[in-house]
Amino acid sequence: MPMFEHTPTRRDVLHTTATLSVAAGTLPIAAAEESEGGEFVPGERIWSYSADGAVESGPTVVNKTVYFGCHDGTVYAIDAENGDREWVFETDDPPADQRYDHAGVWGEPKVIDGTVFIGALDNHLYALDADTGEEEWRFDTGKFVWGSPAVSNGTVYVPSRNHWVFAVDAESGEEQWRGNVEHPAGGGVSVVDGRVHVGSYGEVNLHTFDAESGELLWKKEMNAEQCAAPAVYDETVYTMFAGEPLYAFDAETGEEQWRFGEEIGFGINEVPTVWSGTVYLPNSSGLYAVDADTGELQWDFDGRFVKMSPTIADGVLFLGSHSETYLFAIDATTGEELWRSQVYANIHSNPTVVDGVAFFGSHDGYMHAVSVFS
């Protein structure tokens, strides 16, 4: 039996409330009542908002507003406290000859200085006013944008499926440079210490460019199906290739430092998270915690985690499950499960934790707000 009932207008907020059994990990209806002390306990639902399509976009929360994209091609701004809609922006339909014949926003938006930057399947990078949703400018990427942009020092970096990564002026939307990644770029980009790291399909899977000039600094030929979006920590680039181990490369030279999980083989949509000297790797077979310096396994956790990246707040790791339909809270140091909250739908969206609340989307078209700290 599905957990939610649709209201007459799907974009309206669900106001129904009920109690949550944290021990059982169940939530039979859209929201949860506050505990007797007036505070939400970990795992309780605060609100759920119904969008018009699957939500794989990880949300960004700025100034008590939740920004996210949807498979229907809409960008949403939702009040973080009560789930009320503030504004929506609809992207265009993709060209008729493109692989995807429908609109869609899959990547995570970035919100900088009052502007929302987000890519779409209609072959554009958008800049939207964060308060009103009005379009400030759009940039034609030539092919659709799957991954999330990165913003650094007044420049927006965005990967595209037409073999390029673009550097675009954040204020004007004018192109500053473009770097050839030789194959379609499906994931996001990472910009750290003046270097742009981007993964792609094909024989050459990882490129690193100078962030200011666009000069190619180094690249890796892995002959893998695709490279996941890289994570950068302490001068090291961590990334996974389809069916391959996790690799650690020197961020400056590209020299391989170590690899982990040759007997496991990771996917193309899972992105590692690095925190306090540990790399956390989601996978269809579980979650792995690996020493960031040596690549040695510290602990693992059984589950099915695909198309997402863990989020860590106050030493607790939050991660949604693809098949088990739970949001998990796991001790980041020991790997011990602390609690779980069920949403009765696949979770492909990275959770974002702000002020003790986890915001994440589900494949049945909802954005959820769940209390994670008492």
Short mmCIF file of C-alpha atoms in Angstrom, two decimals:
data_model
loop_
_atom_site.label_atom_id
_atom_site.label_comp_id
_atom_site.label_asym_id
_atom_site.label_seq_id
_atom_site.Cartn_x
_atom_site.Cartn_y
_atom_site.Cartn_z
CA MET A 1 0.00 0.00 0.00
CA PRO A 2 1.56 3.38 -0.96
CA MET A 3 2.35 5.71 1.88
CA PHE A 4 1.09 8.91 0.31
CA GLU A 5 -2.15 10.08 -1.24
CA HIS A 6 -1.95 12.78 -3.87
CA THR A 7 -3.69 16.05 -3.24
CA PRO A 8 -5.74 17.64 -6.06
CA THR A 9 -2.70 19.72 -7.02
CA ARG A 10 0.41 17.56 -6.85
CA ARG A 11 2.67 20.52 -6.13
CA ASP A 12 0.80 21.34 -2.93
CA VAL A 13 2.29 20.31 0.38
CA LEU A 14 0.92 17.30 2.20
CA HIS A 15 -0.37 18.33 5.59
CA THR A 16 -1.46 14.98 6.99
CA THR A 17 0.22 14.02 10.26
CA ALA A 18 0.79 10.80 12.15
CA THR A 19 3.25 9.24 14.57
CA LEU A 20 6.41 7.37 13.70
CA SER A 21 7.74 4.11 15.07
CA VAL A 22 11.48 4.72 15.00
CA ALA A 23 12.39 1.25 16.19
CA ALA A 24 10.46 -0.38 13.39
CA GLY A 25 11.62 2.21 10.87
CA THR A 26 8.09 2.82 9.63
CA LEU A 27 6.12 5.92 8.85
CA PRO A 28 2.61 5.11 7.68
CA ILE A 29 1.68 8.57 6.44
CA ALA A 30 3.11 11.83 5.17
CA ALA A 31 4.29 13.60 8.32
CA ALA A 32 4.90 12.96 12.00
CA GLU A 33 3.67 14.64 15.14
CA GLU A 34 6.14 16.33 17.45
CA SER A 35 7.18 14.48 20.58
CA GLU A 36 5.71 15.49 23.94
CA GLY A 37 8.53 17.96 24.58
CA GLY A 38 7.73 19.85 21.37
CA GLU A 39 10.86 18.57 19.59
CA PHE A 40 11.07 16.10 16.74
CA VAL A 41 13.01 12.94 17.56
CA PRO A 42 15.48 11.38 15.09
CA GLY A 43 13.71 9.76 12.16
CA GLU A 44 10.43 11.66 12.50
CA ARG A 45 8.94 13.16 9.35
CA ILE A 46 8.43 16.92 9.45
CA TRP A 47 6.91 17.35 6.01
CA SER A 48 6.85 15.89 2.49
CA TYR A 49 6.29 17.89 -0.69
CA SER A 50 4.80 16.34 -3.84
CA ALA A 51 6.59 17.28 -7.07
CA ASP A 52 5.51 16.35 -10.60
CA GLY A 53 8.12 13.69 -11.23
CA ALA A 54 10.88 11.58 -9.72
CA VAL A 55 13.38 13.51 -7.59
CA GLU A 56 16.99 12.38 -8.05
CA SER A 57 18.42 15.85 -7.63
CA GLY A 58 20.13 16.33 -4.30
CA PRO A 59 18.68 19.40 -2.58
CA THR A 60 20.58 22.53 -1.65
CA VAL A 61 19.39 24.44 1.41
CA VAL A 62 20.21 28.14 1.74
CA ASN A 63 18.50 30.75 3.95
CA LYS A 64 15.75 28.32 4.98
CA THR A 65 14.84 27.47 1.38
CA VAL A 66 15.21 24.03 -0.23
CA TYR A 67 16.19 24.10 -3.92
CA PHE A 68 16.01 20.97 -6.09
CA GLY A 69 15.27 19.72 -9.59
CA CYS A 70 12.80 17.13 -10.83
CA HIS A 71 12.45 14.66 -13.71
CA ASP A 72 9.62 16.77 -15.12
CA GLY A 73 12.12 19.54 -15.89
CA THR A 74 11.08 21.82 -13.05
CA VAL A 75 13.28 23.58 -10.49
CA TYR A 76 11.58 23.99 -7.11
CA ALA A 77 12.11 26.34 -4.18
CA ILE A 78 10.42 25.10 -0.98
CA ASP A 79 10.24 26.65 2.49
CA ALA A 80 12.53 24.48 4.64
CA GLU A 81 10.47 24.93 7.79
CA ASN A 82 6.95 24.09 6.59
CA GLY A 83 7.28 22.64 3.08
CA ASP A 84 5.33 25.44 1.38
CA ARG A 85 6.22 26.17 -2.22
CA GLU A 86 7.97 29.50 -2.80
CA TRP A 87 8.40 29.30 -6.58
CA VAL A 88 8.90 26.93 -9.52
CA PHE A 89 10.82 27.34 -12.77
CA GLU A 90 10.16 25.17 -15.81
CA THR A 91 13.02 24.35 -18.19
CA ASP A 92 12.44 23.74 -21.89
CA ASP A 93 11.88 20.43 -23.64
CA PRO A 94 15.04 18.95 -25.21
CA PRO A 95 15.51 18.99 -29.00
CA ALA A 96 13.51 16.31 -30.80
CA ASP A 97 16.60 14.45 -32.04
CA GLN A 98 18.11 14.10 -28.58
CA ARG A 99 18.32 10.83 -26.66
CA TYR A 100 15.92 12.04 -23.98
CA ASP A 101 12.62 13.26 -25.42
CA HIS A 102 11.43 14.80 -22.17
CA ALA A 103 12.51 17.61 -19.89
CA GLY A 104 14.48 16.84 -16.79
CA VAL A 105 16.70 18.27 -14.05
CA TRP A 106 18.82 15.58 -12.42
CA GLY A 107 21.80 17.40 -10.95
CA GLU A 108 22.12 19.23 -7.66
CA PRO A 109 21.73 23.01 -7.81
CA LYS A 110 24.37 25.34 -6.47
CA VAL A 111 23.25 28.56 -4.75
CA ILE A 112 25.81 31.36 -4.56
CA ASP A 113 25.24 35.04 -3.74
CA GLY A 114 21.49 34.90 -4.37
CA THR A 115 21.66 32.93 -7.62
CA VAL A 116 20.71 29.30 -8.31
CA PHE A 117 22.90 27.54 -10.89
CA ILE A 118 21.55 24.30 -12.34
CA GLY A 119 21.83 22.26 -15.54
CA ALA A 120 19.04 20.52 -17.43
CA LEU A 121 18.33 17.97 -20.16
CA ASP A 122 17.30 20.79 -22.49
CA ASN A 123 21.00 21.52 -23.16
CA HIS A 124 21.27 24.55 -20.88
CA LEU A 125 22.91 25.78 -17.72
CA TYR A 126 20.55 28.16 -15.93
CA ALA A 127 21.10 31.03 -13.53
CA LEU A 128 17.94 31.82 -11.54
CA ASP A 129 17.19 34.46 -8.93
CA ALA A 130 17.11 32.55 -5.63
CA ASP A 131 14.30 34.69 -4.18
CA THR A 132 11.94 34.81 -7.15
CA GLY A 133 12.96 32.03 -9.56
CA GLU A 134 13.28 34.52 -12.41
CA GLU A 135 15.80 33.59 -15.09
CA GLU A 136 18.93 35.73 -15.02
CA TRP A 137 20.63 34.03 -17.95
CA ARG A 138 20.99 30.68 -19.70
CA PHE A 139 24.04 29.12 -21.36
CA ASP A 140 23.76 26.68 -24.27
CA THR A 141 25.91 23.60 -23.55
CA GLY A 142 25.16 21.90 -26.89
CA LYS A 143 24.04 18.66 -25.25
CA PHE A 144 22.18 17.82 -22.09
CA VAL A 145 23.59 18.31 -18.62
CA TRP A 146 23.30 15.35 -16.25
CA GLY A 147 25.71 16.33 -13.54
CA SER A 148 25.88 19.15 -11.03
CA PRO A 149 27.77 22.39 -11.70
CA ALA A 150 30.52 23.69 -9.45
CA VAL A 151 31.03 27.37 -8.60
CA SER A 152 34.37 28.87 -7.63
CA ASN A 153 35.74 32.42 -7.68
CA GLY A 154 32.94 33.84 -9.82
CA THR A 155 33.00 31.03 -12.38
CA VAL A 156 30.50 28.22 -12.95
CA TYR A 157 31.93 24.93 -14.22
CA VAL A 158 29.52 22.54 -15.87
CA PRO A 159 29.99 19.22 -17.71
CA SER A 160 28.05 18.38 -20.87
CA ARG A 161 27.33 15.29 -22.90
CA ASN A 162 28.92 16.89 -25.97
CA HIS A 163 32.48 16.11 -24.73
CA TRP A 164 33.12 19.48 -23.10
CA VAL A 165 33.40 20.99 -19.67
CA PHE A 166 32.56 24.70 -19.73
CA ALA A 167 33.74 27.58 -17.57
CA VAL A 168 31.07 30.29 -17.53
CA ASP A 169 31.10 33.71 -15.88
CA ALA A 170 28.66 33.49 -12.97
CA GLU A 171 27.40 37.05 -13.37
CA SER A 172 27.06 37.40 -17.13
CA GLY A 173 26.72 33.81 -18.36
CA GLU A 174 29.51 34.35 -20.90
CA GLU A 175 31.84 31.47 -21.74
CA GLN A 176 35.37 31.87 -20.39
CA TRP A 177 36.82 28.62 -21.70
CA ARG A 178 35.92 25.05 -22.58
CA GLY A 179 37.94 21.88 -22.05
CA ASN A 180 37.71 18.80 -24.25
CA VAL A 181 37.09 15.64 -22.20
CA GLU A 182 37.05 13.53 -25.41
CA HIS A 183 33.87 11.66 -24.45
CA PRO A 184 30.45 12.54 -22.96
CA ALA A 185 30.71 13.90 -19.43
CA GLY A 186 27.97 12.30 -17.37
CA GLY A 187 28.86 13.20 -13.79
CA GLY A 188 29.59 16.37 -11.89
CA VAL A 189 32.80 18.33 -11.55
CA SER A 190 35.00 19.12 -8.56
CA VAL A 191 36.93 22.38 -8.30
CA VAL A 192 39.57 22.49 -5.57
CA ASP A 193 42.86 24.40 -5.27
CA GLY A 194 42.59 25.92 -8.74
CA ARG A 195 42.02 22.60 -10.50
CA VAL A 196 38.89 21.30 -12.25
CA HIS A 197 38.41 17.52 -12.11
CA VAL A 198 35.78 15.95 -14.36
CA GLY A 199 34.90 12.36 -15.25
CA SER A 200 33.56 11.04 -18.56
CA TYR A 201 32.68 7.96 -20.58
CA GLY A 202 35.07 6.19 -22.96
CA GLU A 203 38.74 5.34 -22.99
CA VAL A 204 39.88 8.53 -21.28
CA ASN A 205 37.82 8.83 -18.11
CA LEU A 206 39.31 11.54 -15.91
CA HIS A 207 40.60 14.98 -16.88
CA THR A 208 42.07 17.74 -14.74
CA PHE A 209 42.20 21.34 -16.02
CA ASP A 210 43.58 24.60 -14.70
CA ALA A 211 40.52 26.42 -13.33
CA GLU A 212 41.56 29.83 -14.62
CA SER A 213 43.01 29.10 -18.04
CA GLY A 214 41.41 25.78 -18.99
CA GLU A 215 44.81 24.23 -19.69
CA LEU A 216 44.80 20.43 -19.46
CA LEU A 217 47.03 19.41 -16.55
CA TRP A 218 46.66 15.61 -16.67
CA LYS A 219 44.29 12.85 -17.67
CA LYS A 220 43.73 9.16 -17.00
CA GLU A 221 42.97 6.48 -19.60
CA MET A 222 41.04 3.79 -17.73
CA ASN A 223 39.01 2.26 -20.60
CA ALA A 224 35.99 2.09 -18.30
CA GLU A 225 32.36 2.72 -19.19
CA GLN A 226 32.21 5.86 -17.10
CA CYS A 227 33.93 7.76 -14.30
CA ALA A 228 31.96 8.91 -11.28
CA ALA A 229 32.19 12.53 -10.16
CA PRO A 230 35.51 12.91 -8.33
CA ALA A 231 35.87 13.82 -4.66
CA VAL A 232 38.95 15.80 -3.59
CA TYR A 233 40.46 15.77 -0.12
CA ASP A 234 43.93 16.72 1.12
CA GLU A 235 45.52 16.94 -2.35
CA THR A 236 44.05 13.58 -3.41
CA VAL A 237 41.38 12.84 -6.02
CA TYR A 238 39.12 9.89 -5.22
CA THR A 239 36.91 8.45 -7.94
CA MET A 240 35.27 5.24 -9.10
CA PHE A 241 35.04 3.83 -12.60
CA ALA A 242 32.28 1.50 -13.79
CA GLY A 243 33.15 -2.05 -12.75
CA GLU A 244 36.49 -0.89 -11.37
CA PRO A 245 37.95 -0.25 -7.89
CA LEU A 246 38.08 3.05 -6.09
CA TYR A 247 41.23 4.94 -7.17
CA ALA A 248 43.19 7.59 -5.30
CA PHE A 249 45.25 9.92 -7.50
CA ASP A 250 47.61 12.74 -6.58
CA ALA A 251 45.59 15.89 -7.39
CA GLU A 252 48.58 17.76 -8.81
CA THR A 253 50.27 15.08 -10.89
CA GLY A 254 47.60 12.40 -11.44
CA GLU A 255 49.92 9.70 -10.10
CA GLU A 256 48.04 6.72 -8.67
CA GLN A 257 48.46 6.40 -4.89
CA TRP A 258 46.35 3.33 -4.20
CA ARG A 259 43.23 1.45 -5.22
CA PHE A 260 40.57 -0.40 -3.24
CA GLY A 261 37.90 -2.98 -4.06
CA GLU A 262 39.16 -4.78 -7.14
CA GLU A 263 37.04 -7.76 -6.14
CA ILE A 264 33.98 -5.53 -5.64
CA GLY A 265 33.70 -3.30 -8.70
CA PHE A 266 31.85 -0.05 -8.22
CA GLY A 267 29.17 1.65 -10.26
CA ILE A 268 29.04 4.81 -12.35
CA ASN A 269 26.57 6.86 -10.35
CA GLU A 270 27.88 6.48 -6.82
CA VAL A 271 30.12 9.28 -5.60
CA PRO A 272 32.55 8.90 -2.68
CA THR A 273 32.40 11.19 0.34
CA VAL A 274 35.53 12.02 2.34
CA TRP A 275 35.38 13.04 5.98
CA SER A 276 37.98 13.10 8.76
CA GLY A 277 40.48 10.90 6.94
CA THR A 278 37.97 8.31 5.72
CA VAL A 279 36.50 7.71 2.25
CA TYR A 280 32.91 6.43 2.24
CA LEU A 281 31.90 4.43 -0.82
CA PRO A 282 28.26 3.61 -1.63
CA ASN A 283 27.65 0.57 -3.82
CA SER A 284 24.91 -1.86 -4.86
CA SER A 285 26.43 -4.38 -2.43
CA GLY A 286 26.93 -2.08 0.57
CA LEU A 287 28.70 0.90 2.06
CA TYR A 288 32.47 0.82 2.59
CA ALA A 289 34.62 3.00 4.82
CA VAL A 290 38.25 3.16 3.65
CA ASP A 291 41.29 4.91 5.12
CA ALA A 292 41.94 7.96 2.91
CA ASP A 293 45.74 7.66 3.19
CA THR A 294 46.22 3.91 2.73
CA GLY A 295 43.07 2.53 1.10
CA GLU A 296 42.61 -0.03 3.88
CA LEU A 297 39.07 -1.09 4.74
CA GLN A 298 37.88 0.22 8.13
CA TRP A 299 34.33 -1.16 8.11
CA ASP A 300 31.47 -2.05 5.79
CA PHE A 301 27.70 -1.91 6.04
CA ASP A 302 25.28 -4.19 4.20
CA GLY A 303 22.75 -2.50 1.94
CA ARG A 304 21.95 -1.38 -1.59
CA PHE A 305 23.11 2.17 -2.20
CA VAL A 306 23.16 3.45 -5.77
CA LYS A 307 22.98 6.85 -7.52
CA MET A 308 23.88 8.78 -4.40
CA SER A 309 26.58 10.07 -2.09
CA PRO A 310 26.60 9.96 1.72
CA THR A 311 26.25 13.09 3.84
CA ILE A 312 27.96 13.42 7.22
CA ALA A 313 26.91 15.75 10.03
CA ASP A 314 28.15 15.67 13.64
CA GLY A 315 29.83 12.31 13.09
CA VAL A 316 26.68 10.66 11.70
CA LEU A 317 26.48 9.43 8.12
CA PHE A 318 23.15 9.75 6.30
CA LEU A 319 22.42 7.72 3.20
CA GLY A 320 19.31 6.61 1.34
CA SER A 321 18.72 3.09 0.05
CA HIS A 322 17.71 2.26 -3.50
CA SER A 323 15.77 -0.93 -2.83
CA GLU A 324 15.12 -0.94 0.92
CA THR A 325 13.49 2.53 0.74
CA TYR A 326 15.07 3.71 4.00
CA LEU A 327 17.06 6.74 5.03
CA PHE A 328 19.84 5.31 7.21
CA ALA A 329 21.69 7.04 10.03
CA ILE A 330 25.06 5.33 10.61
CA ASP A 331 27.88 6.11 13.04
CA ALA A 332 30.60 7.40 10.69
CA THR A 333 33.41 6.08 12.92
CA THR A 334 32.17 2.57 13.73
CA GLY A 335 29.66 1.78 10.98
CA GLU A 336 26.96 1.02 13.55
CA GLU A 337 23.39 1.69 12.43
CA LEU A 338 21.75 4.28 14.70
CA TRP A 339 18.26 4.35 13.16
CA ARG A 340 16.40 4.20 9.88
CA SER A 341 13.31 5.94 8.50
CA GLN A 342 11.23 4.44 5.70
CA VAL A 343 9.65 6.42 2.86
CA TYR A 344 8.30 3.46 0.84
CA ALA A 345 10.03 4.55 -2.37
CA ASN A 346 13.48 4.28 -3.92
CA ILE A 347 15.87 6.99 -2.77
CA HIS A 348 18.32 8.23 -5.40
CA SER A 349 18.83 11.70 -3.97
CA ASN A 350 21.78 12.72 -1.82
CA PRO A 351 20.53 13.91 1.57
CA THR A 352 21.39 17.41 2.76
CA VAL A 353 21.47 18.03 6.52
CA VAL A 354 20.86 21.54 7.87
CA ASP A 355 19.88 22.52 11.42
CA GLY A 356 19.16 18.96 12.46
CA VAL A 357 16.95 18.15 9.48
CA ALA A 358 17.73 15.87 6.50
CA PHE A 359 16.24 16.91 3.16
CA PHE A 360 16.14 14.31 0.38
CA GLY A 361 14.06 13.26 -2.61
CA SER A 362 12.47 9.94 -3.58
CA HIS A 363 11.71 8.33 -6.90
CA ASP A 364 7.95 8.56 -6.41
CA GLY A 365 8.14 12.34 -6.67
CA TYR A 366 8.55 13.67 -3.14
CA MET A 367 10.97 15.90 -1.30
CA HIS A 368 11.14 14.92 2.37
CA ALA A 369 12.21 16.70 5.54
CA VAL A 370 13.14 14.31 8.36
CA SER A 371 14.45 15.21 11.81
CA VAL A 372 17.86 13.63 12.36
CA PHE A 373 18.95 15.03 15.74
CA SER A 374 16.90 15.45 18.91
#
